[in-house]
Short mmCIF file of C-alpha atoms and ligand atoms in Angstrom, two decimals:
data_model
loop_
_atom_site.label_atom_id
_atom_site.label_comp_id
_atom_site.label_asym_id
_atom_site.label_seq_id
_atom_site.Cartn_x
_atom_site.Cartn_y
_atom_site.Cartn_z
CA UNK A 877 70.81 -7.75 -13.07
CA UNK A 878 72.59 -11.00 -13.89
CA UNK A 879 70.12 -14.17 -14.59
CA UNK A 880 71.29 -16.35 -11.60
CA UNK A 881 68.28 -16.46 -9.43
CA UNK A 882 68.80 -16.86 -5.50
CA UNK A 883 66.02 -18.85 -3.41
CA UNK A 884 66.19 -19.17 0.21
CA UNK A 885 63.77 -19.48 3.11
CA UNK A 886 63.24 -20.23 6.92
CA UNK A 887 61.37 -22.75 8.15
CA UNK A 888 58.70 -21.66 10.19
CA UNK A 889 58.96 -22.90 13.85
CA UNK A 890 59.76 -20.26 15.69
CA UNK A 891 61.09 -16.77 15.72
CA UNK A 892 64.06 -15.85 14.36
CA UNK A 893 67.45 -15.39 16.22
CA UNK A 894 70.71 -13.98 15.31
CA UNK A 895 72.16 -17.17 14.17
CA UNK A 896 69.53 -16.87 11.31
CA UNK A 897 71.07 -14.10 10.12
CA UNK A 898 74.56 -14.73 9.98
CA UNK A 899 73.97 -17.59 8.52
CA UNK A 900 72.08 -16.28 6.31
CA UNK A 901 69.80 -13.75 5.77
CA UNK A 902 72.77 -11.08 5.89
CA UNK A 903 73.31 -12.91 2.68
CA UNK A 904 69.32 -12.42 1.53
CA UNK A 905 70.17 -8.52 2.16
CA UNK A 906 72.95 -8.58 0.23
CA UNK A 907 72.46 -10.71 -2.89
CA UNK A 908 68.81 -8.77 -3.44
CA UNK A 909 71.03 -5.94 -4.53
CA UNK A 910 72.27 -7.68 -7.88
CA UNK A 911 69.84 -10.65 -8.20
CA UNK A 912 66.12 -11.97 -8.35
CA UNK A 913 65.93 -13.35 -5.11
CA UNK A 914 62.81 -15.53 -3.75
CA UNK A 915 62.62 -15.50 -0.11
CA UNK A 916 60.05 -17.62 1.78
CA UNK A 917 58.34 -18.35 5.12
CA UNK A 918 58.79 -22.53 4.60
CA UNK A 919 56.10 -23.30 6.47
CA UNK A 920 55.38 -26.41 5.43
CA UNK A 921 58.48 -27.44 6.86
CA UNK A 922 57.80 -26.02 9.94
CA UNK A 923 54.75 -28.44 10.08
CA UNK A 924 57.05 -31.56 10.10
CA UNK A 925 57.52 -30.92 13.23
CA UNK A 926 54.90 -28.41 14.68
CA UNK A 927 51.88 -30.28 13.12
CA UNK A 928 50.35 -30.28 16.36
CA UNK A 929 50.14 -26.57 16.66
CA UNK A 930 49.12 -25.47 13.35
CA UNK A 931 47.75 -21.97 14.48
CA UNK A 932 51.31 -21.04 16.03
CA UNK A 933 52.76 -22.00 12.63
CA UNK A 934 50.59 -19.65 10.98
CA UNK A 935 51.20 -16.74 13.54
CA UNK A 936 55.02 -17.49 13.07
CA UNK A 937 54.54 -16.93 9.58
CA UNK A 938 53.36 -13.16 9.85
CA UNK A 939 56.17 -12.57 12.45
CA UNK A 940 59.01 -14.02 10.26
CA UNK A 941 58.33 -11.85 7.49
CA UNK A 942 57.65 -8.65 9.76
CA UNK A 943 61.21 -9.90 11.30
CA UNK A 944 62.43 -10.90 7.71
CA UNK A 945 61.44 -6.70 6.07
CA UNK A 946 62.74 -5.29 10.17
CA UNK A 947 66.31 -6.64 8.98
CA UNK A 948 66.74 -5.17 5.63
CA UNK A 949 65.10 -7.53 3.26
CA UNK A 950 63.46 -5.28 0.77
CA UNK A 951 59.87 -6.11 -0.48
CA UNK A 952 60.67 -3.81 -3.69
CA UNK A 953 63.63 -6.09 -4.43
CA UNK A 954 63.12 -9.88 -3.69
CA UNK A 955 59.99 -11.68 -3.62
CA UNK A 956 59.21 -12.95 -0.21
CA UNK A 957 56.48 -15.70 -0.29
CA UNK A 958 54.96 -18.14 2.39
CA UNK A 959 55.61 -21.56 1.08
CA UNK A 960 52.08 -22.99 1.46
CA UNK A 961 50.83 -20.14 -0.75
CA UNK A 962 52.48 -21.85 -3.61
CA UNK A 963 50.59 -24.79 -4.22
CA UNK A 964 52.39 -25.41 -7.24
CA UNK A 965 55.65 -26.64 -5.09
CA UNK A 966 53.21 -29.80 -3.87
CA UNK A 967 53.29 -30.38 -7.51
CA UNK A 968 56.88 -30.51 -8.31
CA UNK A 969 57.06 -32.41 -4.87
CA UNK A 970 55.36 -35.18 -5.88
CA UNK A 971 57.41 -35.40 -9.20
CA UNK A 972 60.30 -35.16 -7.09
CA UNK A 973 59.07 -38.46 -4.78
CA UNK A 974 58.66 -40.71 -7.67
CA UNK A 975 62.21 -40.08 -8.45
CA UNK A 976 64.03 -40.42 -6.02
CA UNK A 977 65.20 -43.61 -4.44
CA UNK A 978 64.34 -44.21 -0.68
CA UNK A 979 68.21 -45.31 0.06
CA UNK A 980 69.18 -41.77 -1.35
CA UNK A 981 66.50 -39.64 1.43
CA UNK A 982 68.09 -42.54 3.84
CA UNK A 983 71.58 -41.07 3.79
CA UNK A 984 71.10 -37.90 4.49
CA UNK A 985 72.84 -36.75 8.08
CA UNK A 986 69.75 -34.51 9.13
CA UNK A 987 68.12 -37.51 8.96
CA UNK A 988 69.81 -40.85 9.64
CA UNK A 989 71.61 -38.68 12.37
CA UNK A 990 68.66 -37.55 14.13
CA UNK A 991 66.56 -40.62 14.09
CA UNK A 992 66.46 -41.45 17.47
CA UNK A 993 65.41 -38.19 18.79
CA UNK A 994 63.13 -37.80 16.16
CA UNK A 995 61.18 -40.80 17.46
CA UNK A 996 61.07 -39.88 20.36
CA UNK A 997 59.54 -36.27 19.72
CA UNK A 998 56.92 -37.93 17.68
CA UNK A 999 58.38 -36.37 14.63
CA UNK A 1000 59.66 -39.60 13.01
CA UNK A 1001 57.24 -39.20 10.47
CA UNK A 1002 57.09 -39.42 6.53
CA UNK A 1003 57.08 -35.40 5.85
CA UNK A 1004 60.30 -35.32 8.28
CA UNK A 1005 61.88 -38.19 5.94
CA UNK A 1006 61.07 -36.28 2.86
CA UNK A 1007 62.11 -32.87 4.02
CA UNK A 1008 64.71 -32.56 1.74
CA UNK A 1009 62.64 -33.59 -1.19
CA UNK A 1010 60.76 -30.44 -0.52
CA UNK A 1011 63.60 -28.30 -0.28
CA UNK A 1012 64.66 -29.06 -3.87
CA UNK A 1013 60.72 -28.26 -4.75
CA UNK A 1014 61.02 -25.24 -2.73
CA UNK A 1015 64.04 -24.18 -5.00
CA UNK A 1016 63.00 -25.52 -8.45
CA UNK A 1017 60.02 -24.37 -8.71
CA UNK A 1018 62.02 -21.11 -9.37
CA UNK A 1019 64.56 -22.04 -10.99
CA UNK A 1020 66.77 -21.16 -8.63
CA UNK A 1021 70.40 -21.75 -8.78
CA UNK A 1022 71.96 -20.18 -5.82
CA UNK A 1023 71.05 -21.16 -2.81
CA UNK A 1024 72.00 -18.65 0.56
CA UNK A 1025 72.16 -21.28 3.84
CA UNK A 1026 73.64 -22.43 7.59
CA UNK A 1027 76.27 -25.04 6.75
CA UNK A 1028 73.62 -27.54 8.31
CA UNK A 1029 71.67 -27.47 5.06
CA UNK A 1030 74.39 -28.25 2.60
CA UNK A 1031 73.94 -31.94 2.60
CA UNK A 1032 70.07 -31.03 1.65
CA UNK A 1033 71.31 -29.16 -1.08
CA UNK A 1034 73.86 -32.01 -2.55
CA UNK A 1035 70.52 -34.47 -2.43
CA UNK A 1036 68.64 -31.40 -4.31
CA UNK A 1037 71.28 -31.72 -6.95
CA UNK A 1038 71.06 -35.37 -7.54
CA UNK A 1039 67.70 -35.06 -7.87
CA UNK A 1040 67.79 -32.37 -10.40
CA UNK A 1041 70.20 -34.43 -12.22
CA UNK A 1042 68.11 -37.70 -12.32
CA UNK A 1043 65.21 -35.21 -13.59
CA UNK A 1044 66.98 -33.76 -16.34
CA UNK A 1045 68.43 -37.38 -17.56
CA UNK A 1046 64.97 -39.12 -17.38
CA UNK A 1047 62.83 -36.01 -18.99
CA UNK A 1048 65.48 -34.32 -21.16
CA UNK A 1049 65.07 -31.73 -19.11
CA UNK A 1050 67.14 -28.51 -18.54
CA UNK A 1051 66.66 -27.63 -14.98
CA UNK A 1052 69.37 -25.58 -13.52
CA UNK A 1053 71.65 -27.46 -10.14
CA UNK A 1054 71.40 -25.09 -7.06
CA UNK A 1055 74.48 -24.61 -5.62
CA UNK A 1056 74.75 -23.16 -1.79
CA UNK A 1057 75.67 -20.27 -1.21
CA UNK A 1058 77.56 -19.76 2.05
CA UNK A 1059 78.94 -17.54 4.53
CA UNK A 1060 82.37 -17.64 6.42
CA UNK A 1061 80.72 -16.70 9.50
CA UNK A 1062 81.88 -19.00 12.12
CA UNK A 1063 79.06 -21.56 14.28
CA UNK A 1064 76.79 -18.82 16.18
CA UNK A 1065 76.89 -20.11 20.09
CA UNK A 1066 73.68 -19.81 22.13
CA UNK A 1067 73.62 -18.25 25.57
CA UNK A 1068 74.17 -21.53 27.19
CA UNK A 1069 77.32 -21.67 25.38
CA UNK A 1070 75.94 -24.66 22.44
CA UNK A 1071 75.14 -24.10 19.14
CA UNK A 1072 72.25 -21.79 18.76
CA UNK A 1073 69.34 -23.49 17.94
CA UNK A 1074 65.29 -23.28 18.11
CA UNK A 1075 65.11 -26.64 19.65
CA UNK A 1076 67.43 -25.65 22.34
CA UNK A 1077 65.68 -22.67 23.02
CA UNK A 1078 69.06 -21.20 23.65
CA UNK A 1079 68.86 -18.23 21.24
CA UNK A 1080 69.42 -14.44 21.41
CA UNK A 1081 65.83 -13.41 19.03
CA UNK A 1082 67.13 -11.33 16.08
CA UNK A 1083 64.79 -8.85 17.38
CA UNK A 1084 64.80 -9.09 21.37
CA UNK A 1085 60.93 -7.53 22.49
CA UNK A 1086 63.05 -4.70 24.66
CA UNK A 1087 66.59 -4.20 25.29
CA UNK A 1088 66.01 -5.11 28.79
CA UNK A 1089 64.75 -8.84 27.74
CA UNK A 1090 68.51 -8.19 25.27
CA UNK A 1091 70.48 -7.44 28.18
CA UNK A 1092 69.01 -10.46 30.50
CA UNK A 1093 70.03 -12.78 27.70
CA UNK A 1094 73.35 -11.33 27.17
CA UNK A 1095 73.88 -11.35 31.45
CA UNK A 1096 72.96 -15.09 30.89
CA UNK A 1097 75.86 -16.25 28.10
CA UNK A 1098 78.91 -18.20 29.42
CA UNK A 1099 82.09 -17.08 30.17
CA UNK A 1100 85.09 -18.74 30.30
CA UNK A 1101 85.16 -20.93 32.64
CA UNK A 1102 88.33 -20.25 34.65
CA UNK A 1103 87.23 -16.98 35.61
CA UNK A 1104 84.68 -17.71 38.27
CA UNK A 1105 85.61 -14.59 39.97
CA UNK A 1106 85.99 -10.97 39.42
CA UNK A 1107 90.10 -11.57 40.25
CA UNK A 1108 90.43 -14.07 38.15
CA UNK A 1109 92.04 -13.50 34.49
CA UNK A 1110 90.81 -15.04 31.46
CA UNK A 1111 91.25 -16.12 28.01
CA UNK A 1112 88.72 -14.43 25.60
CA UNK A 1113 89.24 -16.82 22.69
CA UNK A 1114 87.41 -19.66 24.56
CA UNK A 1115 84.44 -17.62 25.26
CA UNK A 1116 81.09 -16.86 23.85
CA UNK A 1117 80.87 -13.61 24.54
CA UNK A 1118 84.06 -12.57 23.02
CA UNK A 1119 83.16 -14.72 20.21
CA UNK A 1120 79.94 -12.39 19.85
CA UNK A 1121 81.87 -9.44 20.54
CA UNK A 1122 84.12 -10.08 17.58
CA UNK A 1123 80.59 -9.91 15.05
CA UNK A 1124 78.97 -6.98 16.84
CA UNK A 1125 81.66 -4.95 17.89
CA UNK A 1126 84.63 -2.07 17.13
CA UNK A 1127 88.57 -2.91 17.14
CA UNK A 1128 88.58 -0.50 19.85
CA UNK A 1129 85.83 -2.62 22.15
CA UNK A 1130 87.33 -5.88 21.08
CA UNK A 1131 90.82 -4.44 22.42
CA UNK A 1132 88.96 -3.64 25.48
CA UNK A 1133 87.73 -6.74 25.99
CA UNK A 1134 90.69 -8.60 25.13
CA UNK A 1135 93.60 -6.81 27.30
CA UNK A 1136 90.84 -5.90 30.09
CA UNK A 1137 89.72 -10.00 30.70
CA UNK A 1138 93.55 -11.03 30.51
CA UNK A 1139 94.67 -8.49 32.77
CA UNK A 1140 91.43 -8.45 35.15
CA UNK A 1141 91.07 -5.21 34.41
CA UNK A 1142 87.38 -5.54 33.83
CA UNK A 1143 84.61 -7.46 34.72
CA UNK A 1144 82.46 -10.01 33.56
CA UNK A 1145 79.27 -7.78 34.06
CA UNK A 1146 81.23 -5.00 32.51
CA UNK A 1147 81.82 -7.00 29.14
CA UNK A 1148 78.58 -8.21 28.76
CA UNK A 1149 77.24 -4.88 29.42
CA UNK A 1150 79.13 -3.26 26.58
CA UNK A 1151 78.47 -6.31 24.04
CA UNK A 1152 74.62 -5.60 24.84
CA UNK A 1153 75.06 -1.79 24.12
CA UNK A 1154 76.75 -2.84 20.94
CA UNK A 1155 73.96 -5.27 19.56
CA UNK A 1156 71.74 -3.04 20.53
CA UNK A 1157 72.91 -0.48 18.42
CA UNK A 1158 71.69 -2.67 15.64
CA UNK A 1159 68.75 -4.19 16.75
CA UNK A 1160 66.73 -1.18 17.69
CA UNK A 1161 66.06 0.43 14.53
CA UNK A 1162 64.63 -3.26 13.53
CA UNK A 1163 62.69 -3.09 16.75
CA UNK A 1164 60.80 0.05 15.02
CA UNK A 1165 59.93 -1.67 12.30
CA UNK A 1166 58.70 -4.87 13.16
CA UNK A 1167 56.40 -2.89 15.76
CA UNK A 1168 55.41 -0.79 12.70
CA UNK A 1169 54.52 -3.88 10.54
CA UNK A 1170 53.06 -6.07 13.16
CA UNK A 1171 50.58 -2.77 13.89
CA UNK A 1172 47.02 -2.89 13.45
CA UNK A 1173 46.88 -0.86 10.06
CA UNK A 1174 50.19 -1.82 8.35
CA UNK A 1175 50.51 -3.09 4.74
CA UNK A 1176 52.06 -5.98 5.89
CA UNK A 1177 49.37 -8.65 4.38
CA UNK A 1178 48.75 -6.68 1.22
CA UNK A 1179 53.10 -7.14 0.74
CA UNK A 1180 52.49 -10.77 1.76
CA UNK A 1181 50.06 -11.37 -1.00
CA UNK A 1182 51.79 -9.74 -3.10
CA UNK A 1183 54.71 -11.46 -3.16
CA UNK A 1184 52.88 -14.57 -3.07
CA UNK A 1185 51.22 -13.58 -6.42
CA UNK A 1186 54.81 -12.96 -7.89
CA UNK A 1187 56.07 -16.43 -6.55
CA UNK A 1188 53.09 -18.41 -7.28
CA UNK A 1189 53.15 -16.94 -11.52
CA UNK A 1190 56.65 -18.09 -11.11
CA UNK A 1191 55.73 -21.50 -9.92
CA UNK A 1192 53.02 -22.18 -12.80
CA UNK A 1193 55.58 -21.08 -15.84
CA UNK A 1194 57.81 -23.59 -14.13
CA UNK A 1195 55.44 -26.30 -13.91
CA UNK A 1196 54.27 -25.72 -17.40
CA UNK A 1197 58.19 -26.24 -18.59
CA UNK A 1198 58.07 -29.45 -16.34
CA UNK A 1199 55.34 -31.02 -17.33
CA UNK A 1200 55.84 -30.78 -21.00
CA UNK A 1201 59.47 -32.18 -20.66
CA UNK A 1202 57.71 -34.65 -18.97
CA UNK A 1203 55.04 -34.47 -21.77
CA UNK A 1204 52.28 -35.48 -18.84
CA UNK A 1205 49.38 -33.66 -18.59
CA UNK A 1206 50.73 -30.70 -20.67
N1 LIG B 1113 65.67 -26.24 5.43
C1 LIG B 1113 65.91 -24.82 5.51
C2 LIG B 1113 66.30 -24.48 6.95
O1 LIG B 1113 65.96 -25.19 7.87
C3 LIG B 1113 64.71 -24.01 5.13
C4 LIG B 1113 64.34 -24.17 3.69
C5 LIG B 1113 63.23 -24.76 3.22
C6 LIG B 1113 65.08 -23.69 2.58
N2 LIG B 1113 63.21 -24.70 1.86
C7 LIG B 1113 64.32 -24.06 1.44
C8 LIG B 1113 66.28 -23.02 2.44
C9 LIG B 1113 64.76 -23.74 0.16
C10 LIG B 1113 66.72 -22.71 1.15
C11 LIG B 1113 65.96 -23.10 0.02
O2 LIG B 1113 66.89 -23.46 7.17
FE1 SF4 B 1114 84.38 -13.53 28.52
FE2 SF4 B 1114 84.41 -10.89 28.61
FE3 SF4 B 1114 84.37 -12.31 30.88
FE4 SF4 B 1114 86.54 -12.28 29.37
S1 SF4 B 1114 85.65 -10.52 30.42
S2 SF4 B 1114 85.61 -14.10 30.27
S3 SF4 B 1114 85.68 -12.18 27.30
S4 SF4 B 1114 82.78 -12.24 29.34
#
């Protein structure tokens, strides 16, 4: 096992759709094979902006990590953690605040971009401004160095690299700069054809409760646009559910799809229909097992405190090497 360690996490708002995991937690599955990874339920995060409903953050919790083990992540392998079980990442936090200049936390897109909205959701508040801050805590407090996200979070990770910088020239310190760690999968589209998102509400869940609630989502995705009717030819390349098509399915479906919409030679209802079978495919073994963890009787909370235990002796060595650098209160 090489020495690179790999942190990564979700934050906690929600349940998980596919976007999540082509984005990244295909990556989580793959990268446990050759390296320590830490894996956490970031809900901390998720209470920026669900801080009104703090029992439905909890409850999310449980779920992502059923969902998270359902998928392929491997309890044997990585350490998955929920991020408010770490106390020690408050710590490093804090640190982290003193150091960093406002203007710095002011730049960042998620932020400056978002500002408006965020007022107006009520979730202009400081923990929203210092998200990022959080995130580097989140990372360092492992040492991590490779860091498995969305494209969306790179910006978060360039701001966790300054501050790691500013650290290690103001303490002497030697903490490693994460780096992301990304995949070429292309922007996953929700069923009403934008980007898929928890906020819009627009995803297909990465598990669907029943492949009928799979195959009313899938009926609901756009088309394109210039074939309103069952006569009509179309273009597969400008829509959605070719684009999904092209992650889920065979050469031989994806030929199917593509000479059978130009020529008209099959329906809307008919592509959809095979798409669903195809994702389906997939998703019902995880079905199984998130059923099986989320059952009265599973070991699901006994491999949640366990890997908590794991992250959180992680956390203190790391704070002990911090503070001592920092030679305050060591
Ligand atoms: N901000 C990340 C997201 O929204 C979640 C996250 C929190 C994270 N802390 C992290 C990701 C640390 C990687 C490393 O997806
Ligand atoms: Fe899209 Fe398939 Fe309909 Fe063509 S046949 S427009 S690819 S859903």
């Amino acid at each position: 096992m090489s020495e690179q360690i790999v942190v990564s996490g979700k934050r906690v708002s929600g349940r998980l759709h596919i976007g999540h995991w082509w984005g990244a937690i295909r990556s989580w599955v793959q990268l446990q094979n050759e390296k320590q990874c830490y894996l956490g339920a970031m809900d901390w995060h998720g209470m920026t902006s669900e801080y009104k409903k703090p029992s439905e953050v909890s409850h999310f919790v449980r779920e992502n990590i059923a969902e998270y083990i359902a998928c392929g992540v491997d309890p044997e392998k990585s350490v998955i953690f929920v991020q408010s079980q770490v106390p020690e990442t408050l710590e490093l936090y804090m640190i982290f605040a003193n150091l960093i200049p406002m203007g710095w936390l002011d730049r960042v897109p998620t932020w400056k971009d978002a500002e408006e909205e965020l007022k107006q959701k009520e979730m202009h508040n400081l923990g929203r401004f210092a998200y990022p801050v959080l995130q580097a805590a989140d990372i360092c407090i492992y040492g991590g160095q490779l860091v498995p996200v969305g494209q969306d979070q790179v910006s978060h990770l360039e701001l966790s690299r300054e501050i790691v910088r500013r650290f290690n020239f103001l303490y002497k310190g030697k903490m490693p700069e994460p780096k992301p760690y990304l995949t070429d999968t292309p922007l996953i589209l929700g069923i009403d054809g934008r980007k898929m998102s928890t906020s819009y509400g627009n995803g297909i869940y990465l598990v669907e409760e029943s492949e009928k609630t799979l195959r009313k989502k899938v009926n609901m995705m756009l088309t394109d646009p210039q074939r309103a009717r069952r006569e009509n030819p179309g273009e597969p390349t400008v829509c959605p559910v070719y684009k999904t098509h092209k992650l889920y399915s065979s050469e031989e479906d994806i030929t199917w799809v593509e000479t059978g919409c130009r020529s008209a030679g099959i329906g809307c209802g008919d592509c959809k229909g095979r798409l669903a079978d195809n994702i389906e495919k997939i998703m019902n073994p995880a079905r199984a097992k998130k059923t099986e963890l989320l059952s009265a009787g599973s070991n699901l909370d006994a491999i949640i405190q366990e890997g908590c235990e794991k992250a959180r002796a992680q956390a203190q060595k790391t704070l002990r090497i911090v503070r001592s650098a920092m030679k305050w209160n060591s």
